[in-house]
């Protein structure tokens, strides 16, 4: 929906607030008088195309963000959100991603965003375990299999996971439902094991169709929110299935507690705190035994001695492969420009990385001229 002057003014004011600017600061950056910015924000003054472009650049937003509403869940969340919320950073990036994904999906039907019926929110730890087992079956994972390449594993569900470095003060992750599918943004600042746990936690929100969620310290918080605690349990069960964890631990337990923890954490690609907690949950270790795992750190010598898997997934700048393919397909088909493709690929590509376009045939040139 295109916005009227009053709504546009509200959007500009919100973008300015999110960017931490005063009206005077915005006016100086955009080359306007402060009084002009004040009138624009109240809808009392119109905005030229050039002024709008300058205002958008000054607040770090695209012009389209100022002119058009985003996905329904984003709009609903924006209305509820306190404009001073410390979640503004991840909110802003998630909305940009949601807009990009919706644009690409509209232009390219090959992007996998199937319609899904929501699953029931778990009400017990047993429910959370069953939910994890159920989605593993849907993904074709056997009961003992570790989940490697988690971003690509989850994409066929219509759950697109992006990773960006947002800083230590930002949330661990956030997810927004689209008309079909969902976009999830994981903070790439933390350890890789925590990123994987966050992605699995966000998957639970997607499966039960939470429209918009922001999660801070996944699995570290003391929370009275039963659903969030059960989504944490789901995440551990998804990444560390009981059968697989018991089998893996049993095969190396004779090497001693430290060696076993290092090898099993590497196999399932989780952090030590998550491994320790899960071993207690499935009654493999006592709480006192598991406590000693928390301080274990995997060393370079461990990687050599145990021939450990060194994962490269969920790097600090990760795009789902299906999304990349869809954007490149649009570029190859000359549906979008190189500049738009690079923008959609969010700085991960340079112009040299884009595929060469086929030369136009002579008969095509004549058809254009005629």
Steps between C-alpha positions, in 0.01 A plus 500: 500500500639843400495750787335846505685811619404457866599133506821578311585762760446248779726253321775760456476594869522134600801441276670807646435380855626149420815657355551694826477842334334824599301703249790745482749224425279352230444841346874572487579164339217524246567866416168631636391750764402351834158663467453325165575162658253577781227582249578190290472277806157643586380471141462878468755521220550291191827334400662508159657185354849642553426596860356157568813334362717720722289431807512124436876508462538710813310248717654193335182376334390433146246735344260206464504453880370854540238472227352155541396273784699182542373149579190492720683350798765774480238774497318344795823472698599857417172631637546308827869576542637775719692727265782515753528122513854363510378240251488770231823380335383147434148626420635729229720234340228236518250726327747568220553128455126432501442762231783358289374145530144598414624693195711207378216253564259716300743518209625143514261217581791260549576632847369225733237660722229235539180561692489323838244434767621610845591234752377509857709690754666247734362496853751258656855379454360183345314714245820690418688173446222368275495822301875472439469135398210583267683772309812283473287233333355760262854608410605141435745482791543163664468472882876508558606747232676826585362809328776641284456794261203617703413795273463276194332224700220733615443687172265239343254570783476858378710613797779723368780567748735795450801582718633852557740638756283732710725548802499362856219729617251384236263207538610145414236466232162604366243355261213641296230305320433590138182424310677174426810387681708702744823694526727455800800714587770356727756726665841390372689663785483206740660158484402271215342246733275771643405613149388147417300479822338834420406384150337189648314709760370731225389192305262416787343846473453442127341158542235634739452810281599777741463808281801695629747406771822644640714278724782623717722251679373168372522222758698719744216697647304420812152549361152459636371471143420131468474509122847655463651242735335222300627648174848483652435135581380445141822657367720267706292198400517598134878538498573221751248219439491255795591189302786666319642669809489184710667298224766761434580548869515126563750452218755742654418494872799276563733779391416700811254782566696779335590306186144371467354849534738647242422229245123496548466880501696508174286227342173679578653849467366637828658698780602329825221656707237361261666157495521485880137597545381250242700213653320564829159525326534154347648348820846425360683705766416632843483876552831497691675309221359732236611812691864418429432508124408870501861615536642276228644677196590324178863567406689478173670190635156341554412562135813311393491228766134409448476595129208730584254650260573871451170657391477800271123547504315791654787736435444861593364581154283213381220492244284195429619333179144486364470877540833559326397275211169686462672841491758381246222351289327839490826664399572244227150552366566877503201551731718706733809715450846417629461772763171354623647148505796615708264681735284189542813294565573743784864577424612135491571527126693743283423577136778254403313222684185537289462258207559630146185589310446345157558733206181607325439330165477713187132415450430614858674830435292558187180421689587767755580756230184429307 
